[in-house]
Amino acid sequence: MKKIAVLTSGGDAPGMNAAIRAVVRTGLDKGLTVMGIQRGFSGLINGEIFQMERRSVSDIIQRGGTILRTARSDEFRTEAGQKKAATILNTFGIDGLVVIGGDGSFHGAQALSKYGIKTIGIPGTIDNDLAYTDFTIGFDTSVNTVLDAINKLRDTSTSHERVSVIEVMGRNCGDIALYSGLAGGAESVIIPEKGYNSNELCKMILEGKLRGKMHNLIIVAEGVGGANEIAQKIEEVTGIGARATVLGHIQRGGSPTANDRILASRLGYRAVELLIEGKSSTVVGVRGGKVIDMDINEALAMEAKFDEELYLIGEALSY
Ligand code: F6P
């Protein structure tokens, strides 16, 4: 292993820059040449590749987004596109590729490894929807962003004695809602893993009012449905004022938390070590606080995880 490259792909996530920095500096520290690929697999196909030095990653550990930019490429989804990408990597003499992204990006890495490219995946997505790792880079920052919004919405919800329905991201995974809801003391967390019954929800809100609750914070994961419709229904059925807030892409930005920077640094370092050890088609992650690695096919085939205990704790404490 002499020359490696790094790219970020799919939706950006806070901490991706810290991961890029870790990959570049570990590679250089171990005597490798490190190349950066811009705009994910799309940039790879277009040969947007440049050499990175220590100073290329100065001053980025605290920055959200990704200095390498990111993209979703339709061409790369085709076999011809993947072949072209592999040829470009060979032309540049790149022996190993680190892909930072979510499951779609890992499928890209998996595809390239079929052409003999050594690939390592680092989980970078706010969604925390990769079953093989306890946490993905960006998730913690995103949860804290949502928490900040919940704290603010709680103020106005209490003042007006209204219901506040807050829609968060996560695709089909309810983790952002689950964790931010527990941390924010939400009355209810609606997630795809559990579904919900709108009559039960309205009953719970009315009962809470009778017990003297001044506000009602309902966190809805985008995978379940729209906050606007839910708020409208609540107002119709309960007669209590309800407002919806869709947090949207604000959840993808901002300076990464310490947890995300540390996770990114540990995983970036390990990814390069694995390439040097000759590993390929592998993903890195964290389980029980320890850095782990796993075959990419096995990791992608794992069933979605769900922390039932957290959900039950949230229910018990919101009463
Ligand atoms: O995967 C990250 C994510 O932010 C999801 O939570 C969300 O569903 C999706 O990306 C939004 O994608 P886009 O940025 O393309 O609108």
mmCIF file of C-alpha atoms and ligand atoms in Angstrom:
data_model
loop_
_atom_site.group_PDB
_atom_site.id
_atom_site.type_symbol
_atom_site.label_atom_id
_atom_site.label_comp_id
_atom_site.label_asym_id
_atom_site.label_seq_id
_atom_site.Cartn_x
_atom_site.Cartn_y
_atom_site.Cartn_z
ATOM 1 C CA MET A 1 0.000 0.000 0.000
ATOM 2 C CA LYS A 2 1.624 3.207 -1.192
ATOM 3 C CA LYS A 3 -1.099 5.545 -2.308
ATOM 4 C CA ILE A 4 -4.555 5.872 -0.794
ATOM 5 C CA ALA A 5 -7.507 8.171 -1.439
ATOM 6 C CA VAL A 6 -10.425 9.446 0.593
ATOM 7 C CA LEU A 7 -13.886 10.652 -0.422
ATOM 8 C CA THR A 8 -17.139 11.642 1.239
ATOM 9 C CA SER A 9 -20.420 10.592 -0.294
ATOM 10 C CA GLY A 10 -24.195 10.886 0.269
ATOM 11 C CA GLY A 11 -25.628 13.365 2.758
ATOM 12 C CA ASP A 12 -22.983 15.334 4.636
ATOM 13 C CA ALA A 13 -22.638 14.875 8.389
ATOM 14 C CA PRO A 14 -20.848 16.933 11.050
ATOM 15 C CA GLY A 15 -17.560 15.197 11.830
ATOM 16 C CA MET A 16 -16.826 14.164 8.247
ATOM 17 C CA ASN A 17 -14.032 16.757 8.200
ATOM 18 C CA ALA A 18 -12.540 15.324 11.377
ATOM 19 C CA ALA A 19 -12.589 11.891 9.703
ATOM 20 C CA ILE A 20 -10.904 13.246 6.533
ATOM 21 C CA ARG A 21 -8.237 14.875 8.720
ATOM 22 C CA ALA A 22 -7.639 11.601 10.568
ATOM 23 C CA VAL A 23 -7.316 9.610 7.328
ATOM 24 C CA VAL A 24 -4.946 12.126 5.721
ATOM 25 C CA ARG A 25 -2.695 12.591 8.735
ATOM 26 C CA THR A 26 -2.573 8.886 9.618
ATOM 27 C CA GLY A 27 -1.722 8.029 6.020
ATOM 28 C CA LEU A 28 1.057 10.621 5.857
ATOM 29 C CA ASP A 29 2.331 9.581 9.280
ATOM 30 C CA LYS A 30 2.667 6.024 7.993
ATOM 31 C CA GLY A 31 4.541 7.091 4.862
ATOM 32 C CA LEU A 32 1.676 6.876 2.361
ATOM 33 C CA THR A 33 0.719 9.333 -0.348
ATOM 34 C CA VAL A 34 -2.830 10.526 0.290
ATOM 35 C CA MET A 35 -5.176 11.812 -2.404
ATOM 36 C CA GLY A 36 -8.483 13.599 -1.897
ATOM 37 C CA ILE A 37 -11.412 12.953 -4.228
ATOM 38 C CA GLN A 38 -13.960 15.733 -4.598
ATOM 39 C CA ARG A 39 -17.735 15.328 -4.878
ATOM 40 C CA GLY A 40 -17.870 11.655 -3.935
ATOM 41 C CA PHE A 41 -18.206 8.959 -6.576
ATOM 42 C CA SER A 42 -19.347 11.534 -9.091
ATOM 43 C CA GLY A 43 -16.040 13.423 -8.743
ATOM 44 C CA LEU A 44 -14.153 10.137 -8.874
ATOM 45 C CA ILE A 45 -15.660 9.342 -12.266
ATOM 46 C CA ASN A 46 -14.662 12.830 -13.442
ATOM 47 C CA GLY A 47 -11.112 12.451 -12.127
ATOM 48 C CA GLU A 48 -11.480 15.269 -9.533
ATOM 49 C CA ILE A 49 -8.484 14.002 -7.581
ATOM 50 C CA PHE A 50 -5.711 15.984 -5.871
ATOM 51 C CA GLN A 51 -2.834 15.303 -3.530
ATOM 52 C CA MET A 52 -3.371 16.127 0.137
ATOM 53 C CA GLU A 53 -0.769 17.244 2.653
ATOM 54 C CA ARG A 54 -0.874 17.825 6.389
ATOM 55 C CA ARG A 55 -1.828 21.459 5.839
ATOM 56 C CA SER A 56 -4.699 20.489 3.506
ATOM 57 C CA VAL A 57 -6.602 19.421 6.617
ATOM 58 C CA SER A 58 -5.568 22.253 8.956
ATOM 59 C CA ASP A 59 -8.348 24.083 10.728
ATOM 60 C CA ILE A 60 -11.127 21.683 9.744
ATOM 61 C CA ILE A 61 -11.666 19.515 12.840
ATOM 62 C CA GLN A 62 -14.240 21.997 14.143
ATOM 63 C CA ARG A 63 -16.045 22.551 10.849
ATOM 64 C CA GLY A 64 -19.331 20.967 9.803
ATOM 65 C CA GLY A 65 -19.927 19.780 6.232
ATOM 66 C CA THR A 66 -17.147 18.243 4.200
ATOM 67 C CA ILE A 67 -14.215 20.069 2.604
ATOM 68 C CA LEU A 68 -14.195 17.358 -0.084
ATOM 69 C CA ARG A 69 -17.814 18.172 -0.964
ATOM 70 C CA THR A 70 -20.296 15.386 -1.517
ATOM 71 C CA ALA A 71 -22.734 14.219 -4.153
ATOM 72 C CA ARG A 72 -25.143 11.474 -5.090
ATOM 73 C CA SER A 73 -24.137 10.040 -8.472
ATOM 74 C CA ASP A 74 -26.587 8.330 -10.837
ATOM 75 C CA GLU A 75 -23.791 7.348 -13.221
ATOM 76 C CA PHE A 76 -21.917 5.510 -10.481
ATOM 77 C CA ARG A 77 -24.993 3.345 -9.853
ATOM 78 C CA THR A 78 -24.476 1.781 -13.294
ATOM 79 C CA GLU A 79 -21.924 -0.947 -13.981
ATOM 80 C CA ALA A 80 -20.293 1.230 -16.647
ATOM 81 C CA GLY A 81 -19.880 4.047 -14.114
ATOM 82 C CA GLN A 82 -18.317 1.728 -11.553
ATOM 83 C CA LYS A 83 -15.913 0.337 -14.147
ATOM 84 C CA LYS A 84 -14.934 3.873 -15.131
ATOM 85 C CA ALA A 85 -14.329 4.766 -11.471
ATOM 86 C CA ALA A 86 -12.107 1.704 -10.970
ATOM 87 C CA THR A 87 -10.128 2.566 -14.110
ATOM 88 C CA ILE A 88 -9.568 6.134 -12.862
ATOM 89 C CA LEU A 89 -8.302 4.837 -9.513
ATOM 90 C CA ASN A 90 -5.898 2.515 -11.325
ATOM 91 C CA THR A 91 -4.730 5.333 -13.603
ATOM 92 C CA PHE A 92 -3.907 7.472 -10.573
ATOM 93 C CA GLY A 93 -2.079 4.515 -8.996
ATOM 94 C CA ILE A 94 -4.418 4.492 -5.998
ATOM 95 C CA ASP A 95 -4.239 1.181 -4.119
ATOM 96 C CA GLY A 96 -6.741 1.827 -1.356
ATOM 97 C CA LEU A 97 -9.877 3.936 -0.970
ATOM 98 C CA VAL A 98 -11.523 5.195 2.198
ATOM 99 C CA VAL A 99 -15.222 5.984 1.729
ATOM 100 C CA ILE A 100 -16.919 8.134 4.360
ATOM 101 C CA GLY A 101 -20.715 7.986 4.157
ATOM 102 C CA GLY A 102 -23.862 6.004 4.849
ATOM 103 C CA ASP A 103 -25.214 2.736 3.489
ATOM 104 C CA GLY A 104 -25.531 3.997 -0.104
ATOM 105 C CA SER A 105 -21.852 4.983 -0.027
ATOM 106 C CA PHE A 106 -20.936 1.591 1.406
ATOM 107 C CA HIS A 107 -22.725 -0.087 -1.508
ATOM 108 C CA GLY A 108 -20.469 2.033 -3.738
ATOM 109 C CA ALA A 109 -17.367 0.822 -1.891
ATOM 110 C CA GLN A 110 -18.634 -2.740 -2.152
ATOM 111 C CA ALA A 111 -19.074 -2.333 -5.919
ATOM 112 C CA LEU A 112 -15.533 -0.977 -6.371
ATOM 113 C CA SER A 113 -13.983 -3.810 -4.404
ATOM 114 C CA LYS A 114 -15.317 -6.187 -7.084
ATOM 115 C CA TYR A 115 -12.870 -4.487 -9.448
ATOM 116 C CA GLY A 116 -9.943 -5.205 -7.133
ATOM 117 C CA ILE A 117 -9.873 -1.823 -5.378
ATOM 118 C CA LYS A 118 -9.157 -2.130 -1.653
ATOM 119 C CA THR A 119 -11.938 -0.265 0.138
ATOM 120 C CA ILE A 120 -12.655 0.655 3.740
ATOM 121 C CA GLY A 121 -15.908 2.337 4.814
ATOM 122 C CA ILE A 122 -16.267 4.848 7.644
ATOM 123 C CA PRO A 123 -19.865 5.450 8.825
ATOM 124 C CA GLY A 124 -20.681 9.137 8.318
ATOM 125 C CA THR A 125 -24.391 9.937 8.475
ATOM 126 C CA ILE A 126 -26.636 11.760 10.915
ATOM 127 C CA ASP A 127 -29.200 8.954 10.634
ATOM 128 C CA ASN A 128 -27.420 6.338 12.829
ATOM 129 C CA ASP A 129 -29.060 3.722 10.638
ATOM 130 C CA LEU A 130 -26.166 1.290 10.194
ATOM 131 C CA ALA A 131 -26.883 -1.788 12.276
ATOM 132 C CA TYR A 132 -23.284 -2.971 12.744
ATOM 133 C CA THR A 133 -22.119 0.128 14.641
ATOM 134 C CA ASP A 134 -23.563 1.665 17.807
ATOM 135 C CA PHE A 135 -23.000 5.165 16.449
ATOM 136 C CA THR A 136 -22.297 6.884 13.145
ATOM 137 C CA ILE A 137 -20.302 10.096 12.771
ATOM 138 C CA GLY A 138 -22.649 13.107 12.817
ATOM 139 C CA PHE A 139 -25.448 11.523 14.823
ATOM 140 C CA ASP A 140 -24.423 13.038 18.164
ATOM 141 C CA THR A 141 -24.130 16.555 16.717
ATOM 142 C CA SER A 142 -27.469 16.217 15.005
ATOM 143 C CA VAL A 143 -29.152 15.062 18.232
ATOM 144 C CA ASN A 144 -27.690 18.085 20.025
ATOM 145 C CA THR A 145 -28.966 20.413 17.300
ATOM 146 C CA VAL A 146 -32.436 18.936 17.695
ATOM 147 C CA LEU A 147 -32.142 19.213 21.464
ATOM 148 C CA ASP A 148 -31.392 22.913 21.195
ATOM 149 C CA ALA A 149 -34.550 23.335 19.101
ATOM 150 C CA ILE A 150 -36.614 21.278 21.570
ATOM 151 C CA ASN A 151 -35.447 23.495 24.457
ATOM 152 C CA LYS A 152 -36.527 26.595 22.583
ATOM 153 C CA LEU A 153 -39.844 25.144 21.463
ATOM 154 C CA ARG A 154 -40.553 24.062 25.037
ATOM 155 C CA ASP A 155 -40.471 27.724 26.123
ATOM 156 C CA THR A 156 -43.080 28.839 23.645
ATOM 157 C CA SER A 157 -45.125 25.658 24.007
ATOM 158 C CA THR A 158 -45.383 26.256 27.778
ATOM 159 C CA SER A 159 -46.176 29.960 27.426
ATOM 160 C CA HIS A 160 -49.098 29.283 25.102
ATOM 161 C CA GLU A 161 -50.018 25.894 26.638
ATOM 162 C CA ARG A 162 -49.842 24.435 23.157
ATOM 163 C CA VAL A 163 -48.721 21.181 21.637
ATOM 164 C CA SER A 164 -45.458 21.361 19.677
ATOM 165 C CA VAL A 165 -44.906 18.716 17.009
ATOM 166 C CA ILE A 166 -41.276 18.595 15.910
ATOM 167 C CA GLU A 167 -40.261 16.656 12.802
ATOM 168 C CA VAL A 168 -36.706 15.352 12.661
ATOM 169 C CA MET A 169 -34.652 13.546 10.003
ATOM 170 C CA GLY A 170 -33.362 9.973 10.002
ATOM 171 C CA ARG A 171 -34.894 8.372 6.898
ATOM 172 C CA ASN A 172 -36.404 5.082 8.111
ATOM 173 C CA CYS A 173 -34.528 5.139 11.373
ATOM 174 C CA GLY A 174 -36.029 6.708 14.509
ATOM 175 C CA ASP A 175 -32.785 7.207 16.447
ATOM 176 C CA ILE A 176 -32.536 11.007 16.097
ATOM 177 C CA ALA A 177 -36.096 11.267 17.418
ATOM 178 C CA LEU A 178 -35.539 8.672 20.130
ATOM 179 C CA TYR A 179 -32.341 10.150 21.560
ATOM 180 C CA SER A 180 -33.320 13.821 21.255
ATOM 181 C CA GLY A 181 -36.767 13.042 22.666
ATOM 182 C CA LEU A 182 -35.310 11.366 25.729
ATOM 183 C CA ALA A 183 -32.730 14.122 26.246
ATOM 184 C CA GLY A 184 -35.329 16.843 25.702
ATOM 185 C CA GLY A 185 -37.973 15.340 27.998
ATOM 186 C CA ALA A 186 -40.508 15.003 25.185
ATOM 187 C CA GLU A 187 -43.989 13.758 26.022
ATOM 188 C CA SER A 188 -44.043 11.483 23.009
ATOM 189 C CA VAL A 189 -41.652 10.077 20.421
ATOM 190 C CA ILE A 190 -43.156 8.816 17.168
ATOM 191 C CA ILE A 191 -40.802 6.578 15.231
ATOM 192 C CA PRO A 192 -41.060 4.088 12.357
ATOM 193 C CA GLU A 193 -39.856 1.237 14.582
ATOM 194 C CA LYS A 194 -42.985 1.597 16.727
ATOM 195 C CA GLY A 195 -45.588 3.343 14.587
ATOM 196 C CA TYR A 196 -48.379 5.234 16.355
ATOM 197 C CA ASN A 197 -52.078 5.465 16.860
ATOM 198 C CA SER A 198 -53.430 8.965 16.471
ATOM 199 C CA ASN A 199 -56.419 8.393 18.836
ATOM 200 C CA GLU A 200 -54.058 7.146 21.558
ATOM 201 C CA LEU A 201 -51.811 10.150 20.993
ATOM 202 C CA CYS A 202 -54.720 12.605 21.375
ATOM 203 C CA LYS A 203 -55.945 10.761 24.477
ATOM 204 C CA MET A 204 -52.468 10.989 25.987
ATOM 205 C CA ILE A 205 -52.364 14.739 25.301
ATOM 206 C CA LEU A 206 -55.778 15.337 26.913
ATOM 207 C CA GLU A 207 -54.859 13.238 29.943
ATOM 208 C CA GLY A 208 -51.588 15.153 30.295
ATOM 209 C CA LYS A 209 -53.537 18.417 30.296
ATOM 210 C CA LEU A 210 -55.760 17.088 33.093
ATOM 211 C CA ARG A 211 -52.671 16.197 35.118
ATOM 212 C CA GLY A 212 -51.527 19.816 34.798
ATOM 213 C CA LYS A 213 -49.055 19.560 31.915
ATOM 214 C CA MET A 214 -48.415 23.016 30.487
ATOM 215 C CA HIS A 215 -46.909 21.858 27.232
ATOM 216 C CA ASN A 216 -46.682 18.792 25.023
ATOM 217 C CA LEU A 217 -43.616 18.096 22.979
ATOM 218 C CA ILE A 218 -44.096 15.435 20.314
ATOM 219 C CA ILE A 219 -41.025 14.390 18.340
ATOM 220 C CA VAL A 220 -41.833 12.790 14.990
ATOM 221 C CA ALA A 221 -39.274 10.958 12.877
ATOM 222 C CA GLU A 222 -39.602 11.790 9.179
ATOM 223 C CA GLY A 223 -39.957 8.073 8.406
ATOM 224 C CA VAL A 224 -43.391 8.066 10.083
ATOM 225 C CA GLY A 225 -45.081 11.034 8.541
ATOM 226 C CA GLY A 226 -45.481 14.785 8.373
ATOM 227 C CA ALA A 227 -45.547 16.960 11.490
ATOM 228 C CA ASN A 228 -48.033 19.334 9.855
ATOM 229 C CA GLU A 229 -50.722 16.684 9.401
ATOM 230 C CA ILE A 230 -50.162 15.327 12.899
ATOM 231 C CA ALA A 231 -50.424 18.809 14.459
ATOM 232 C CA GLN A 232 -53.595 19.538 12.500
ATOM 233 C CA LYS A 233 -55.193 16.293 13.633
ATOM 234 C CA ILE A 234 -54.254 16.953 17.281
ATOM 235 C CA GLU A 235 -55.822 20.410 17.174
ATOM 236 C CA GLU A 236 -59.012 19.076 15.562
ATOM 237 C CA VAL A 237 -59.462 16.186 17.985
ATOM 238 C CA THR A 238 -58.300 17.737 21.292
ATOM 239 C CA GLY A 239 -59.183 21.385 20.750
ATOM 240 C CA ILE A 240 -55.720 22.276 22.062
ATOM 241 C CA GLY A 241 -53.618 24.533 19.850
ATOM 242 C CA ALA A 242 -50.856 22.651 18.048
ATOM 243 C CA ARG A 243 -47.950 23.908 15.944
ATOM 244 C CA ALA A 244 -45.580 21.964 13.714
ATOM 245 C CA THR A 245 -41.873 22.630 13.229
ATOM 246 C CA VAL A 246 -39.913 20.792 10.552
ATOM 247 C CA LEU A 247 -36.240 21.107 11.452
ATOM 248 C CA GLY A 248 -34.921 19.962 8.056
ATOM 249 C CA HIS A 249 -31.328 20.411 6.946
ATOM 250 C CA ILE A 250 -30.319 22.452 9.973
ATOM 251 C CA GLN A 251 -29.753 18.978 11.488
ATOM 252 C CA ARG A 252 -26.969 18.292 9.019
ATOM 253 C CA GLY A 253 -24.831 21.332 9.793
ATOM 254 C CA GLY A 254 -22.855 22.876 12.589
ATOM 255 C CA SER A 255 -19.633 22.293 14.426
ATOM 256 C CA PRO A 256 -19.291 18.632 15.423
ATOM 257 C CA THR A 257 -19.556 17.713 19.100
ATOM 258 C CA ALA A 258 -16.542 16.325 20.971
ATOM 259 C CA ASN A 259 -18.073 12.838 20.690
ATOM 260 C CA ASP A 260 -18.300 13.076 16.900
ATOM 261 C CA ARG A 261 -14.775 14.456 16.544
ATOM 262 C CA ILE A 262 -13.344 11.725 18.740
ATOM 263 C CA LEU A 263 -15.296 8.991 16.943
ATOM 264 C CA ALA A 264 -14.186 10.375 13.562
ATOM 265 C CA SER A 265 -10.555 10.507 14.661
ATOM 266 C CA ARG A 266 -10.590 6.945 15.987
ATOM 267 C CA LEU A 267 -12.336 5.508 12.924
ATOM 268 C CA GLY A 268 -10.211 7.453 10.433
ATOM 269 C CA TYR A 269 -7.049 6.222 12.100
ATOM 270 C CA ARG A 270 -8.244 2.605 12.142
ATOM 271 C CA ALA A 271 -9.387 2.732 8.501
ATOM 272 C CA VAL A 272 -5.843 3.544 7.347
ATOM 273 C CA GLU A 273 -4.340 0.891 9.619
ATOM 274 C CA LEU A 274 -6.649 -1.680 8.021
ATOM 275 C CA LEU A 275 -5.602 -0.674 4.494
ATOM 276 C CA ILE A 276 -1.959 -1.073 5.502
ATOM 277 C CA GLU A 277 -2.790 -4.500 6.964
ATOM 278 C CA GLY A 278 -4.089 -5.410 3.496
ATOM 279 C CA LYS A 279 -7.782 -5.494 4.435
ATOM 280 C CA SER A 280 -10.488 -4.639 1.916
ATOM 281 C CA SER A 281 -14.288 -4.628 1.680
ATOM 282 C CA THR A 282 -14.331 -3.741 5.338
ATOM 283 C CA VAL A 283 -16.164 -1.169 7.424
ATOM 284 C CA VAL A 284 -15.113 0.312 10.745
ATOM 285 C CA GLY A 285 -17.432 1.198 13.593
ATOM 286 C CA VAL A 286 -17.809 1.270 17.326
ATOM 287 C CA ARG A 287 -19.471 -1.227 19.590
ATOM 288 C CA GLY A 288 -19.556 -1.032 23.382
ATOM 289 C CA GLY A 289 -17.039 1.823 23.187
ATOM 290 C CA LYS A 290 -14.497 -0.237 21.223
ATOM 291 C CA VAL A 291 -13.492 0.311 17.606
ATOM 292 C CA ILE A 292 -14.443 -2.702 15.513
ATOM 293 C CA ASP A 293 -14.204 -3.721 11.878
ATOM 294 C CA MET A 294 -16.375 -6.018 9.847
ATOM 295 C CA ASP A 295 -16.835 -7.389 6.350
ATOM 296 C CA ILE A 296 -18.878 -4.865 4.370
ATOM 297 C CA ASN A 297 -21.332 -7.488 3.026
ATOM 298 C CA GLU A 298 -22.051 -8.797 6.516
ATOM 299 C CA ALA A 299 -22.438 -5.265 7.861
ATOM 300 C CA LEU A 300 -24.907 -4.275 5.165
ATOM 301 C CA ALA A 301 -26.920 -7.463 5.642
ATOM 302 C CA MET A 302 -27.430 -6.906 9.376
ATOM 303 C CA GLU A 303 -30.940 -6.224 10.611
ATOM 304 C CA ALA A 304 -31.743 -2.720 11.811
ATOM 305 C CA LYS A 305 -31.088 -2.210 15.506
ATOM 306 C CA PHE A 306 -33.489 -0.543 17.893
ATOM 307 C CA ASP A 307 -32.947 0.369 21.529
ATOM 308 C CA GLU A 308 -36.230 -0.704 23.091
ATOM 309 C CA GLU A 309 -34.985 0.187 26.563
ATOM 310 C CA LEU A 310 -34.423 3.841 25.646
ATOM 311 C CA TYR A 311 -37.931 3.992 24.244
ATOM 312 C CA LEU A 312 -39.457 2.538 27.416
ATOM 313 C CA ILE A 313 -37.428 4.885 29.639
ATOM 314 C CA GLY A 314 -38.657 7.854 27.580
ATOM 315 C CA GLU A 315 -42.273 6.698 28.008
ATOM 316 C CA ALA A 316 -41.917 6.182 31.754
ATOM 317 C CA LEU A 317 -40.300 9.573 32.351
ATOM 318 C CA SER A 318 -42.660 11.609 30.208
ATOM 319 C CA TYR A 319 -45.748 10.804 32.282
HETATM 320 O O1 F6P B 1 -29.190 10.636 5.191
HETATM 321 C C1 F6P B 1 -29.161 11.901 5.743
HETATM 322 C C2 F6P B 1 -30.431 12.658 5.445
HETATM 323 O O2 F6P B 1 -30.328 13.954 6.019
HETATM 324 C C3 F6P B 1 -31.724 11.999 5.886
HETATM 325 O O3 F6P B 1 -31.966 12.123 7.260
HETATM 326 C C4 F6P B 1 -32.743 12.686 5.024
HETATM 327 O O4 F6P B 1 -33.874 11.875 4.820
HETATM 328 C C5 F6P B 1 -31.987 12.873 3.725
HETATM 329 O O5 F6P B 1 -30.590 12.807 4.050
HETATM 330 C C6 F6P B 1 -32.250 14.173 3.017
HETATM 331 O O6 F6P B 1 -31.587 14.133 1.800
HETATM 332 P P1 F6P B 1 -31.314 15.408 0.880
HETATM 333 O O7 F6P B 1 -30.196 16.178 1.511
HETATM 334 O O8 F6P B 1 -30.938 14.839 -0.424
HETATM 335 O O9 F6P B 1 -32.560 16.206 0.882
#
